[in-house]
C-alpha cells in the first residue's frame, strides 16, 4: 500500500552488472518505499533474477556502475550475509537443496543469527520449535518439514513454501520473491499469498517477480514494472499487469524503442 | 571457489609446537642390534625379544606396499630413530607428578587431560613419543579387575596375558608396517577387561610424536573376556616439522563370547603445510577379532591429520552372530592423502557388519575409501550394509571409492550405497542470504554430512571431533 511520507527502503540508480564480461543489467533504476508492493515482470532472460541476486550480493556478478542505497546505506559495500542481517530477503526462484542439514537446525540458525544482529534475544531449540510451528500453521505446512534436510527432496511447491516460511521467520524490511508463484498449485498459491499479505505492513516492502497476473490477484501490487534487456522499460499501476496479460510484451518494447529514438 | 571458502578450509595447524622436554633419543638406523637395544632398555623377557627378532626377519623379506592410492617419496628406514623417550622419572603415581612442561603441552593441545578428563571420569594413558608417561585411574579400575596400563608395564606385570594374545589378531608377518612395528614397537597401551565386567569408565590413550627424526611405533592390545565391555578412546597430535615422521602403530582387539569393544579414534597428526611439506605418514594396522559368539567390535574414527593416512580398521567376525562396525570420517585438505576403509571378514553364522564412511576432500587433497567385505562359505545368513559418501570442497580435490566384495555363501546379503556431493557456491550463497556466514555454513554442512558417524562417538569425543572439523575448515573469513 502507498503511504504518504513513507521512508525510502531501496534506491537503485543506474545499476550496471555483468557476468564474465557480458553486461546483463544496464542502467537499472528502481525505488521502493516502505509499505509498497512492487511487481517486476518481463520476458525470460530479461534480467529479473540477476537483479534480485545482485541486490543480495551473489559473487557471480560484477557491478560495473551505479549505486544502491538500502535504508540510506550503501548496500554494495556489504557482504551478502550483512545484507540479509540488515533486512534484505530473497526468496529464490530455484531454492537449492542442502542434503544432511536438518531444516529445523537451519531455520533456527538463520533466525538466531539475524535476531542477534538486531540485538534481540535468541531462542533455544524448544522455544524455537513452538515459534516455528506457529509460523508453519500460517502457511499450512506439514509438520514433518522440520525433520527433513533443507529443501532436499522437497517438491517444487514445498520449496517455495519453505522460502516464505523463512521470510515469516526473518521479518525482512525488503522481501524480493523471485517467481514464488511458479510451481505452486492453485490452493498453495492462495495459501502462500495469504501468508505474504499477512506479513506485509507499513514498515516493510515487497518486490514480486512474476510472469502471471494470477499472483497479482492475490497480492495486489502498487506498482508494476516491465524489465527488458537489463533495465526497466515501463512502469505503471496494477492495471499494467492486466494489460500485459492480454497484449504481451511486444508493444511495451516497441513503445520504449520509439521513445528512445526520439530522445536520441 | 570463492576466496571466503578457500580461507575457511586453510586453517593453520594449532598443535604445531615442539614441547621442550628432554628426550633420550637413540641413534638413527635399524638392524638387529637396534632391536636388542630397545628390548634391553625396556628390560624385556626373552620371549618378547624373540617375537621382535622374528618380526624383523619377516620384515627384511618383505617389500614396501605400493598399491594404496597415496604417493610419497621412498622412506629411508635407516634415517629414522627407533627410540625416543622423555627423560624423566620412570614411574608416576598420579598426574601431579607429570613433568609440568608435559602438562603445559597438553594444555596447548587443548587436551582436557588434567581436569576435564578427570571430571568426565575418563582414565587416560599418555604416550609421548614412544613411551607411556602417565596412566590415570589405575587403582580404581583395578578394584573391578580391569587392567589398564602401558604396554611395558603389562609385559612386566602380566606377561602371561600379553604372551597369550600378542600377535594373535595381527600376525607379525601380516604386512610390511605391522612387521616393522612388531620388531621395534616401544610402548603403547594394554587393556584387559575380565569376564562379566562392564568397564566403569571410558579408557583413553593420548599419543604424541615430539621428536623430529623419531618414528612412533606403539602397540595397543585390548582384550575383553566373556560378557565384558569397554569403550576406548584414542587421540593423537604431533608438532609441525618440515620432514616427515613415520607412525606405524598396531592395534589388536580381542572380544570373546558376548563381549563388546568400542574403539574410537580422533586422529590429528600434523598434516604438513599448505604446500605439502612435512607431516606424518600414518601407516597403521588395526584389527579386531570378534572371536566369541554374539561378540561385537565397533571402530569409529575421525581422521583429520597426517600427510598420508593409510589404515583399515577391520573386524574378523569369527563367532556366530558376531557384529562388526566401522564408522569413519576422513577429512583431507591441501596435499593430504588418505586411503582408508575397513575389512569385514565374515566367518561365523549370522554375522553382521555395518560400514559408514564419510570422506571430505578439500584443497588439492586426495581421499579414498577402500573396503573389503568378505563372506566365507561358512558364514550362512551373514549380512553387510555399506554406505560410502564423499564430499568435495573446491575444484581440485579428489574422492575415490574402492569397494571389494567377495561373497562365498549364497544366503548372505550384501548392500552397498555410495554418493558424491559438493559444497557448491550456490549453497554457500543460500546460507549467506539467510544471514549465516561462510564459517558457520561450512561447519553446518560438514556436521550434517558426518552426523551418522559423530553420533557413534562418546559425547566428550563427539564435541572434540565437531570442533576439530570446524577448526580445520573454518578460518578468517572476509
Ligand atoms: N551466472 C550466470 N552466468 C551466465 N549467464 C547468466 C548468469 N546469470 C544470468 N545470466 C544470463 O543473464 C540473462 C538474464 O538472466 P536472468 O536469470 O536474470 O533472467 P530472468 O529475467 O530472471 O529470466 P526468467 O524469467 O526466465 O527467470 C540471461 O541471458 C542469462 O542467461
Ligand atoms: Mg528468473
PDB file of C-alpha atoms and ligand atoms in Angstrom, chain A residues 49 93 178-179, ligand 2:
ATOM      1  CA  UNK A  49      16.663 -12.912 -11.291  1.00  0.00           C
ATOM      2  CA  UNK A  93      13.429 -18.838  -7.926  1.00  0.00           C
ATOM      3  CA  UNK A 178      11.526 -14.383  -7.353  1.00  0.00           C
ATOM      4  CA  UNK A 179       8.761 -16.330  -9.098  1.00  0.00           C
TER       5      UNK A 179
HETATM    6 MG1  LIG C   2      14.387 -15.551 -13.206  1.00  0.00          MG
END
